[in-house]
Short mmCIF file of C-alpha atoms in Angstrom, two decimals:
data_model
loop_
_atom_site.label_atom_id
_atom_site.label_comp_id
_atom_site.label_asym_id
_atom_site.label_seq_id
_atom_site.Cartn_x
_atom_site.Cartn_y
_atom_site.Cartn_z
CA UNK A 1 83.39 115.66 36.47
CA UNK A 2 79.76 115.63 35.09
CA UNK A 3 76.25 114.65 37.16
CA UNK A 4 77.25 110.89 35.39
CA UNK A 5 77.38 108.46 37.90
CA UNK A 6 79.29 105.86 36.15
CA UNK A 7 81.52 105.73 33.19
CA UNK A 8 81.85 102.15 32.17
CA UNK A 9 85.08 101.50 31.05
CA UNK A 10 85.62 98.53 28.41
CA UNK A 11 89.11 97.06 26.61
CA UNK A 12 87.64 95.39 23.20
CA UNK A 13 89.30 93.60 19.95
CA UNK A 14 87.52 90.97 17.81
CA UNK A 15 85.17 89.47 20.33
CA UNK A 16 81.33 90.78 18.37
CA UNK A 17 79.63 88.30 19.81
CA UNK A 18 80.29 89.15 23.14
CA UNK A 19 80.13 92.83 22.69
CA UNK A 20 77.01 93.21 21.79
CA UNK A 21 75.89 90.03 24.71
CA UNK A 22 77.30 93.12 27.10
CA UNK A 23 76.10 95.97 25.82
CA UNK A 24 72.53 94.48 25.62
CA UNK A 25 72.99 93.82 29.47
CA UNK A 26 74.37 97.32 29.69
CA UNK A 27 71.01 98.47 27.29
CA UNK A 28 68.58 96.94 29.69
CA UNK A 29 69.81 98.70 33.60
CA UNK A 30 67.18 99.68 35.51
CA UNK A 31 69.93 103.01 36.34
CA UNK A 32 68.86 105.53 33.85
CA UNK A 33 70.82 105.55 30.78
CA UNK A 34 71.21 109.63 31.62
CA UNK A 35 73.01 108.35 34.90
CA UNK A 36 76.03 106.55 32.99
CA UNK A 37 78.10 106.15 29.88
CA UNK A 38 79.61 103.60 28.11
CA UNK A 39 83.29 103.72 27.09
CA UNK A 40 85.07 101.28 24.33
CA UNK A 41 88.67 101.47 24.20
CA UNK A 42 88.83 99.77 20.71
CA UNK A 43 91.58 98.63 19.21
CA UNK A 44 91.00 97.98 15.92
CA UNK A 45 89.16 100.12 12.82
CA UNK A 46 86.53 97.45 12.07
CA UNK A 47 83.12 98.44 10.50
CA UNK A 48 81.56 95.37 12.29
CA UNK A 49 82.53 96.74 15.55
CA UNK A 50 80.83 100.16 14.79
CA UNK A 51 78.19 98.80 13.19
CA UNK A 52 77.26 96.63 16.89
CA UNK A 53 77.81 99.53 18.73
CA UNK A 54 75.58 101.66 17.21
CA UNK A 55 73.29 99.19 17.48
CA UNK A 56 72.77 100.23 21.09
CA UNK A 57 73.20 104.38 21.19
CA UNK A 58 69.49 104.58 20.84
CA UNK A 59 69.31 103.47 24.70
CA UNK A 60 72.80 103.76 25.77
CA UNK A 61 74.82 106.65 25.40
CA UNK A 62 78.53 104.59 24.09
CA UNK A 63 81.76 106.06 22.91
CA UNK A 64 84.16 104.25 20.97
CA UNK A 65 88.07 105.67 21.21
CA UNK A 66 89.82 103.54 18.21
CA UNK A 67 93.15 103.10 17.84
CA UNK A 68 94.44 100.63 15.19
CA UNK A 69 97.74 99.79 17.24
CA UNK A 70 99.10 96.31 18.26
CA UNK A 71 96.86 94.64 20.67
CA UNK A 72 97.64 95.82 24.27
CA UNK A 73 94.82 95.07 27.06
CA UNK A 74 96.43 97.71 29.52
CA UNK A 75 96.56 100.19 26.55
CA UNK A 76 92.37 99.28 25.52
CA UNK A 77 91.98 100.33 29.22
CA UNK A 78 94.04 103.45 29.17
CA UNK A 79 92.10 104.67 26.10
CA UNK A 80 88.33 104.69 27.63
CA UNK A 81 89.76 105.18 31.49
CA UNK A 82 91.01 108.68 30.21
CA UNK A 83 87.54 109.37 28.95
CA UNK A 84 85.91 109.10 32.15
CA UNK A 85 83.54 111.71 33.72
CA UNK A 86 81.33 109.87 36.02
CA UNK A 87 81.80 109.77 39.98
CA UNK A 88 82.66 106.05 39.32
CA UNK A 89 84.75 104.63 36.79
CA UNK A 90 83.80 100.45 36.19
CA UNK A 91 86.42 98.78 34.74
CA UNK A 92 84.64 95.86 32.78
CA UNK A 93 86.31 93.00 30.46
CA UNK A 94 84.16 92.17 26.70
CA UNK A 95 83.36 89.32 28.42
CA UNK A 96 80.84 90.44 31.15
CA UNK A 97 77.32 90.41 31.13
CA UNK A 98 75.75 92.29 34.13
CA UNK A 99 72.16 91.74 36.19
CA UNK A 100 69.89 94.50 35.19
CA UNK A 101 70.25 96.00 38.69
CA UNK A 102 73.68 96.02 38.92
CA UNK A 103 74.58 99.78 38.42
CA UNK A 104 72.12 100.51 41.10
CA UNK A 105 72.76 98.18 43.57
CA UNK A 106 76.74 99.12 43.07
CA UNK A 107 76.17 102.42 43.42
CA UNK A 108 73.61 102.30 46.31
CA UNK A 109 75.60 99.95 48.26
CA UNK A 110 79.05 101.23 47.56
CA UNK A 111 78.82 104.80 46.55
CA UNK A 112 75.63 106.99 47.46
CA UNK A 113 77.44 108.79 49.73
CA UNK A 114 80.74 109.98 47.90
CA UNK A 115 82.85 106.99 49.39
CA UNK A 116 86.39 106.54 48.40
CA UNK A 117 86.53 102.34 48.04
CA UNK A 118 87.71 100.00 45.00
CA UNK A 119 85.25 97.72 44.80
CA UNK A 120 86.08 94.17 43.25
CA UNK A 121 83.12 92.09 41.45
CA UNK A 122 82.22 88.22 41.16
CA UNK A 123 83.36 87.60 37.83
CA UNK A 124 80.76 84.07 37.69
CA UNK A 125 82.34 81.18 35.64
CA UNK A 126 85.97 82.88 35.47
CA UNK A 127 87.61 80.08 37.93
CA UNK A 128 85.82 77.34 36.05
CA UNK A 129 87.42 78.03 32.87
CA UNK A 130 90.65 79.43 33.30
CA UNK A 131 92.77 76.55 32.97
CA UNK A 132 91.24 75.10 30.43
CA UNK A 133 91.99 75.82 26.50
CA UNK A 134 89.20 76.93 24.90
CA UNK A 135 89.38 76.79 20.75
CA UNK A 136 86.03 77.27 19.73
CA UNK A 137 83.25 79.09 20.59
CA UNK A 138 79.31 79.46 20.04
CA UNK A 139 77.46 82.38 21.45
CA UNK A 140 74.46 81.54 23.07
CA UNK A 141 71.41 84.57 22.35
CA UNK A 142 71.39 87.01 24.99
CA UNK A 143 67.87 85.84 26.45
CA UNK A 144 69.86 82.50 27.67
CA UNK A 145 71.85 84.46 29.51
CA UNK A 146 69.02 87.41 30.69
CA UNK A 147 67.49 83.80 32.43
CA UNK A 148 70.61 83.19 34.38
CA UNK A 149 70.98 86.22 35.47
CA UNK A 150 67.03 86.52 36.88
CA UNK A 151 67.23 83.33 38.72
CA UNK A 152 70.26 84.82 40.47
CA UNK A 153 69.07 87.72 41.25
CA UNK A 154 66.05 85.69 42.60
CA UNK A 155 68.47 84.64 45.16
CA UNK A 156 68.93 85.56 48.76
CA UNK A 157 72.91 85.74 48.38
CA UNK A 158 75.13 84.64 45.09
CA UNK A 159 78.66 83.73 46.35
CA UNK A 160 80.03 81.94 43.11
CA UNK A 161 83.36 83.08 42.70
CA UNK A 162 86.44 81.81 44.26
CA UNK A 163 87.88 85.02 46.26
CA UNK A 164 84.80 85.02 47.88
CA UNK A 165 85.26 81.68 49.74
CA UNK A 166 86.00 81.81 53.53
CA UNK A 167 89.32 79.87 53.19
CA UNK A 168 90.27 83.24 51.52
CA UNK A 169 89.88 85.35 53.84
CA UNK A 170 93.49 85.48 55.26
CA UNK A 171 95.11 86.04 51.95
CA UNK A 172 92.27 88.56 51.13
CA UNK A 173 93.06 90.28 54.45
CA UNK A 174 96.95 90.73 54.35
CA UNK A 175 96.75 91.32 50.39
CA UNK A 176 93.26 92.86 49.07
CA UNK A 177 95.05 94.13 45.84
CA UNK A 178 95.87 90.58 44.49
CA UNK A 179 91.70 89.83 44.39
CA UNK A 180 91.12 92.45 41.76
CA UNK A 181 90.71 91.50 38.43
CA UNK A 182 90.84 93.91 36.00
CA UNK A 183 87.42 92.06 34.55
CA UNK A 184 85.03 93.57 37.06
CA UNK A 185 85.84 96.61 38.91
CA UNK A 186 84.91 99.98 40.35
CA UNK A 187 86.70 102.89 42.02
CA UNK A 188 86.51 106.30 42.07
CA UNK A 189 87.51 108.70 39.27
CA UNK A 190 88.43 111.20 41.49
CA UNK A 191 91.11 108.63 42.37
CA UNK A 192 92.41 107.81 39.08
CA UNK A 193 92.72 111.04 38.01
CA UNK A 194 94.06 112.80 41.27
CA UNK A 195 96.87 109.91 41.32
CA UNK A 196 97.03 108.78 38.01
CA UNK A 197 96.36 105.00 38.36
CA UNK A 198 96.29 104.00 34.87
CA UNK A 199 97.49 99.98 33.48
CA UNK A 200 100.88 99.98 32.87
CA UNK A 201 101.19 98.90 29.16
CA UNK A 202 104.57 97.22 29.80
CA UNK A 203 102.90 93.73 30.53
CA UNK A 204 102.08 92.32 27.32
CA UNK A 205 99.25 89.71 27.75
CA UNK A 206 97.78 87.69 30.13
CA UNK A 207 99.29 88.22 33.40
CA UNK A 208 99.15 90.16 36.57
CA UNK A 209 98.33 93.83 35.23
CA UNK A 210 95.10 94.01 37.09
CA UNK A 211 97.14 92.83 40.61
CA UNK A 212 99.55 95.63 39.80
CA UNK A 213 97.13 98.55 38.94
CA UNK A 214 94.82 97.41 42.50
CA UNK A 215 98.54 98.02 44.42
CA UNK A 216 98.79 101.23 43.41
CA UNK A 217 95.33 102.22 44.03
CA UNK A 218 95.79 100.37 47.77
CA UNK A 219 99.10 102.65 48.13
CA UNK A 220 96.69 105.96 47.61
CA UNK A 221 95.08 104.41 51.24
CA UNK A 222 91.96 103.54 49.23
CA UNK A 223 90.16 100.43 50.45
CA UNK A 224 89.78 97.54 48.52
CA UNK A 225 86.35 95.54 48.98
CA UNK A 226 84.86 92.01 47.84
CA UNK A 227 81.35 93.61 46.58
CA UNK A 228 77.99 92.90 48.44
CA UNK A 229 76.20 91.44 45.78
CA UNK A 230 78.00 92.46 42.66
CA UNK A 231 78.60 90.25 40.61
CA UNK A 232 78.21 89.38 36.35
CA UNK A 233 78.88 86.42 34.39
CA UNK A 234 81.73 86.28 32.11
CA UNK A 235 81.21 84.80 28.82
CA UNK A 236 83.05 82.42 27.04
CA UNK A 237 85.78 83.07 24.58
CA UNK A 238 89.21 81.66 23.14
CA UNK A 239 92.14 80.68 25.44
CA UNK A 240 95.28 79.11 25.58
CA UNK A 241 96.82 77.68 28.48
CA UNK A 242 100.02 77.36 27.67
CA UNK A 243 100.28 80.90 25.72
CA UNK A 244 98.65 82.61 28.96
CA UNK A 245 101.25 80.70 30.60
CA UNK A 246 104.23 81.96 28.92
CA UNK A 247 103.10 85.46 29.03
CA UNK A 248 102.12 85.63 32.92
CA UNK A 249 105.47 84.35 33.65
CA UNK A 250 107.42 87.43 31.88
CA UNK A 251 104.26 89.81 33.51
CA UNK A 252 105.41 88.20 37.02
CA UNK A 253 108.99 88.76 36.83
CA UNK A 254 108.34 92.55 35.03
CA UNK A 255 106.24 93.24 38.15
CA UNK A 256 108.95 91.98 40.28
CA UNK A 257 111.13 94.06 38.85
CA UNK A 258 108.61 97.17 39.27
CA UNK A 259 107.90 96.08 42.74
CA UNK A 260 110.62 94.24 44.73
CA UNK A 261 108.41 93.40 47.45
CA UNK A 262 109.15 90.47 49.88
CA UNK A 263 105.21 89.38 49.62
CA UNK A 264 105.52 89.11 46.05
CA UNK A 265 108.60 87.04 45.57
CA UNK A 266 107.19 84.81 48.36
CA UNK A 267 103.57 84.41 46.20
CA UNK A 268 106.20 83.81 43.03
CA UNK A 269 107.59 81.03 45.25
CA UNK A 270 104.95 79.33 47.40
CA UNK A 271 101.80 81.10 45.86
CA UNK A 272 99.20 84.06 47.75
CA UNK A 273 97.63 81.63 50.09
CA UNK A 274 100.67 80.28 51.74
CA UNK A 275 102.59 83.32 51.49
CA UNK A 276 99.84 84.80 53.90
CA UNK A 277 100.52 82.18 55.64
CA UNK A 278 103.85 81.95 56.19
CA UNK A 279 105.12 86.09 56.16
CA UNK A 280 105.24 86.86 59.69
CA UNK A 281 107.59 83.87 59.99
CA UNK A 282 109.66 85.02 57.24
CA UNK A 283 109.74 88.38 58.19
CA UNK A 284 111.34 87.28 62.06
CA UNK A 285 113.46 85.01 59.96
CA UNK A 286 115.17 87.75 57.73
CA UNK A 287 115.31 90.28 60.55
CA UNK A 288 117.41 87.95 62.58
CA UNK A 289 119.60 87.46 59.65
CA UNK A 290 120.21 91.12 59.11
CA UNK A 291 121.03 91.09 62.63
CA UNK A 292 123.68 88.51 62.38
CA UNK A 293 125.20 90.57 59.81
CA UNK A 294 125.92 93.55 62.72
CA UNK A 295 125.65 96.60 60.43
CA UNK A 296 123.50 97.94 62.22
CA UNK A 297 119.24 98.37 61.96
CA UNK A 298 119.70 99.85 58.40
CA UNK A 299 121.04 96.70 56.78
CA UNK A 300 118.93 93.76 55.96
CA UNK A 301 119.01 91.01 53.37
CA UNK A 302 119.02 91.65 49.58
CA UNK A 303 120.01 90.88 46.13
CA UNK A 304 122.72 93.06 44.01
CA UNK A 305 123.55 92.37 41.01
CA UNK A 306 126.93 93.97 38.76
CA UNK A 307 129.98 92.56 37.19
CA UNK A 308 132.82 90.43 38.46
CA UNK A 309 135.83 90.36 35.78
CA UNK A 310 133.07 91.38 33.52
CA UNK A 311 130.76 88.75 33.90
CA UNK A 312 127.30 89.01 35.08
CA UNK A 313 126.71 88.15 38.50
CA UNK A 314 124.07 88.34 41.35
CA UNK A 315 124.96 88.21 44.62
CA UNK A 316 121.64 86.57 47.11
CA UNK A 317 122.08 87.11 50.96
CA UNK A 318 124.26 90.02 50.90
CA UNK A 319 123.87 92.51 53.26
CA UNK A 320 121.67 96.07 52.11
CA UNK A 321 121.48 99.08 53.12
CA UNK A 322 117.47 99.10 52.07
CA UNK A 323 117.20 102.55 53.00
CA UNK A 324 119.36 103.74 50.84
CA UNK A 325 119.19 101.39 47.92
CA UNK A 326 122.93 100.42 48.34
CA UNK A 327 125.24 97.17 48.91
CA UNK A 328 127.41 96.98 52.44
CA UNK A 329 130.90 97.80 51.88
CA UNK A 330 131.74 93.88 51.95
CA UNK A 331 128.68 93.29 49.30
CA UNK A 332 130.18 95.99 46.87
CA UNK A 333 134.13 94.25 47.25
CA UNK A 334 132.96 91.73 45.15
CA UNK A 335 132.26 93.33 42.24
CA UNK A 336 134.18 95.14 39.57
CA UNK A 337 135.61 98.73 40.77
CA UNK A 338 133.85 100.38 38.58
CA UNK A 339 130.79 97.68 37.94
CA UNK A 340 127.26 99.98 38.09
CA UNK A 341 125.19 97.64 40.70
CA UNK A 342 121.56 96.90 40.70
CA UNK A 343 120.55 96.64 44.32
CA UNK A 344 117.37 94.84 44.90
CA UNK A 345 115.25 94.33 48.54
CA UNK A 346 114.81 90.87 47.58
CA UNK A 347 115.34 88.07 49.83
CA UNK A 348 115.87 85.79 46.05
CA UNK A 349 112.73 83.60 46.85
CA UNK A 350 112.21 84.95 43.35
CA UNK A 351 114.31 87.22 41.30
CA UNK A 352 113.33 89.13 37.82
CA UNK A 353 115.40 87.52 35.49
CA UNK A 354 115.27 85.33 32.81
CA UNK A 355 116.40 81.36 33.46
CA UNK A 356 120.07 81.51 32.94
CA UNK A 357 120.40 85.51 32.67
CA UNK A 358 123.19 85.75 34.62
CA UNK A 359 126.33 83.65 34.35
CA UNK A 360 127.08 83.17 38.18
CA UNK A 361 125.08 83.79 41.86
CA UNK A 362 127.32 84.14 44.43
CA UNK A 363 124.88 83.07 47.72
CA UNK A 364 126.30 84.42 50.55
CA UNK A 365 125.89 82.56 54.48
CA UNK A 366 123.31 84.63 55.47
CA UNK A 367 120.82 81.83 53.53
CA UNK A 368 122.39 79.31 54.92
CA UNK A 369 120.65 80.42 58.47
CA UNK A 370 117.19 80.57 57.07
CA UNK A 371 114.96 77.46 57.40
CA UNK A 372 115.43 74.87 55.18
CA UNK A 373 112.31 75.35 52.82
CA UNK A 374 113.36 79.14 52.47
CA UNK A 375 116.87 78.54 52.09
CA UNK A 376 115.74 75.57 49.41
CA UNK A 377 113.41 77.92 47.76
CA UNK A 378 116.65 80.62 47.50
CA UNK A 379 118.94 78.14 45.92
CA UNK A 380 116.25 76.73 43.40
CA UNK A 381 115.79 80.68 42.27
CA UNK A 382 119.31 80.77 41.85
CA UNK A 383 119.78 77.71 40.23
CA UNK A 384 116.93 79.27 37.66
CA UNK A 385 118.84 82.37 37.22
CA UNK A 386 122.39 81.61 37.13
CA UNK A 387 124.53 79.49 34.80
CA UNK A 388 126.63 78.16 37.78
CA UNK A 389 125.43 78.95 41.61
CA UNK A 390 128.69 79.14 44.37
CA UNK A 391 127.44 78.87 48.08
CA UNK A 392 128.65 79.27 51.23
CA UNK A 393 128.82 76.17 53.70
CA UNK A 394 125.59 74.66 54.42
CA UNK A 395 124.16 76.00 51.18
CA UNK A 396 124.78 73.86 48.94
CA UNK A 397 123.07 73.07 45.93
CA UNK A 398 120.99 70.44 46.00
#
C-alpha cells in the first residue's frame, strides 16, 4: 500500500466516447492527481483506446492492463482491482462521470480516518434507462455534462437515485448488499486484498455480479452504506432489454447455485422489496414445518436432488439435515442406492436449474402446510423445473 488515497478502478471495451467523458471528469478533481490513480482493465488491443487515454496522463496518472480476451465485465474488474495501491479502491463503470469534488468529499466523509465501510454511490439516470433499449447513441461534449454536474453540486442535498428513496429503507436494512452496483463503489483495499473479494467471472453479462461481490464483502462484517452525497451521472450507451434479460436470468440461478440462501430464492420469487417484507413470516413458517417433520432441531426443509431408476429427479420439502449438508434417512430412500445427491437449503421458492432440467419433482407434504402463496410459489418452481411434478395431498398442481 502506497500514500495513494484512491485507486480508481474501471472495466472498459468499445465505449471512446464515454471514456474519455470520464476521464475528463476524473482530469478535473479538485483531490490532487498525486493523491489517486486511475486503473483501466481493458479488454481489447485498440490504438483508439490508447490513443484517449493518453490523452489525459499529462494530469492524471492512468494505467491501462489489456487483455485481448472475450468480453467479461467481472474479468475487466479483476484486471485493474489487482492493481490497486490506494487506501480506497472505487469501483467505477465507463459510464460515470463524477462532480469535481467527489474524491474529496468521498474520502472526507467516508474515509479520513482509516474506516472499514463499502460505500455505494448514486449512479444519476441509471433507473431511468434501464428498461429501455437503447440502439443508438450521440455523445454530448463534456462541458454539457460539467453544467449538470455544477448545478448539482449547487444543491443543498441530491437524492436522485432509486435506493435512496425512503420506501427502501426496509429492504436496504435487512439486505444492504443487494443496493451495490458494481457502477459506483468504494471499499477498502485492505479488504479486498486481506479476503480476496474479487468478481466472480462465472456470470457472463448483465446480471447480479455486483449483488454477489457486495455479499461477500458484507460476510467480512464490513458495513455497507448509501453515500452522503456521492453520487455521478451515468452516461448513455447501447442496451438491450431482452438480451440483459436472458443473461440476468442464467446470473440469478448461477448465484443461486453459489448461494442457496432462503432470502435469495424468496427475491427470485416475489422480488427484494417484498421478500423484506415477508421473511420473518417465512422463516416461522418453515421452522414449524421442520418441526412437524420430528427429526429433531437439526432438520429443516430443503431440496435434494439425485437419481430415481436413473432419471433425474428433485425432491422439494424433504426433510435436511442443513448442518450437515445431508438428506433424512426417509429423503435419501427415494433415490437410487448408489445415486450421488445434491442437497440444497432451499425451501424451492426458486431452484438453480434450467426450465425442464430435471425429468420429475417429487414435492413432499411438508409444502402442503405452508401458506397458500408459498406453497403456490413452490409448485410453480417446480412446474418450471421438472418435466412432470408428483405431489402429496393438498399440493396439487394447479
Amino acid at each position: 500500500m502506497t500514500d495513494l488515497k484512491f485507486s480508481v478502478v474501471i472495466p472498459y471495451k468499445q465505449r471512446l466516447d464515454n471514456i474519455r467523458l470520464v476521464l475528463s471528469a476524473l482530469a478535473e478533481q479538485s483531490m490532487d492527481r498525486s493523491d489517486f490513480e486511475v486503473l483501466i482493465g481493458a479488454m481489447e488491443y485498440a490504438p483508439e483506446f490508447v490513443s484517449v487515454a493518453g490523452e489525459f496522463t499529462d494530469r492524471i496518472d492512468v494505467v491501462s492492463i489489456l487483455s485481448a480476451d472475450e468480453w467479461n465485465l467481472c474479468q475487466a474488474r479483476n484486471l485493474a482491482l489487482r492493481q490497486a495501491r490506494g487506501q480506497v479502491t472505487l469501483i467505477l463503470d465507463a459510464d460515470m462521470v463524477l462532480p469535481p469534488h467527489f474524491l474529496d468529499n468521498l474520502y472526507d466523509r467516508h474515509y479520513a480516518h482509516g474506516q472499514n465501510v463499502c460505500v455505494l454511490g448514486q449512479m444519476i439516470g441509471y433507473d431511468d434507462v434501464v428498461e429501455t433499449d437503447v440502439e443508438h447513441v450521440e455523445a454530448a461534449p463534456f462541458s454539457h455534462y460539467r453544467e449538470v454536474l455544477a448545478g448539482l453540486e449547487e444543491r443543498d442535498e441530491v437524492v436522485m437515485d432509486d435506493r435512496w428513496n425512503a420506501d427502501q429503507r426496509q429492504a436496504f436494512a435487512a439486505f444492504p448488499w443487494v443496493f451495490a452496483r458494481g457502477g459506483l463503489v468504494a471499499v477498502p483495499t485492505a479488504t479486498v486484498q486481506e479476503h480476496g473479494i474479487t468478481y466472480d467471472v462465472g456470470f457472463r453479462g448483465w446480471g447480479p455480479e455486483d449483488q454477489e461481490w457486495a455479499l461477500r464483502v458484507a460476510l467480512t462484517g464490513t458495513p455497507i452504506v448509501l453515500g452522503q452525497e456521492v453520487y455521478g451521472l451515468h452516461l448513455p450507451h447501447l442496451r438491450s432489454v431482452a438480451d440483459n434479460g436472458r443473461t440476468a436470468w442464467l446470473n440469478n440461478r448461477y448465484y443461486l447455485a453459489k448461494w442457496p440462501r432462503l432470502e435469495l430464492e424468496l427475491a427470485l420469487a416475489f422480488g427484494w422489496s417484498e421478500t423484506a417484507r415477508i421473511l420473518p413470516g417465512v422463516r416461522a413458517e418453515l421452522a414449524a414445518a421442520g418441526e412437524r417433520l420430528g427429526l429433531g432441531p437439526r432438520y429443516g426443509l430443503g431440496a435434494v436432488r439425485g437419481t430415481v431408476d436413473g432419471r433425474a429427479v428433485v425432491v422439494v420439502g424433504a426433510a435436511v439435515d442443513r448442518a450437515a449438508g445431508t438428506p433424512g434417512p426417509e429423503t435419501a430412500a427415494l433415490f437410487d442406492t448408489r445415486s450421488p445427491l445434491t442437497v440444497l437449503p432451499l425451501a424451492g421458492f426458486a431452484l438453480p436449474y434450467a426450465d425442464g432440467e430435471i425429468e420429475e419433482c417429487h414435492v413432499l407434504p411438508p409444502v402442503a402446510g405452508l401458506d397458500a402463496r408459498y406453497r403456490d410459489a413452490v409448485l410453480r418452481e417446480a412446474e418450471r423445473v421438472a418435466l412432470k411434478v408428483s405431489t402429496s395431498a393438498g399440493t396439487e398442481p394447479r
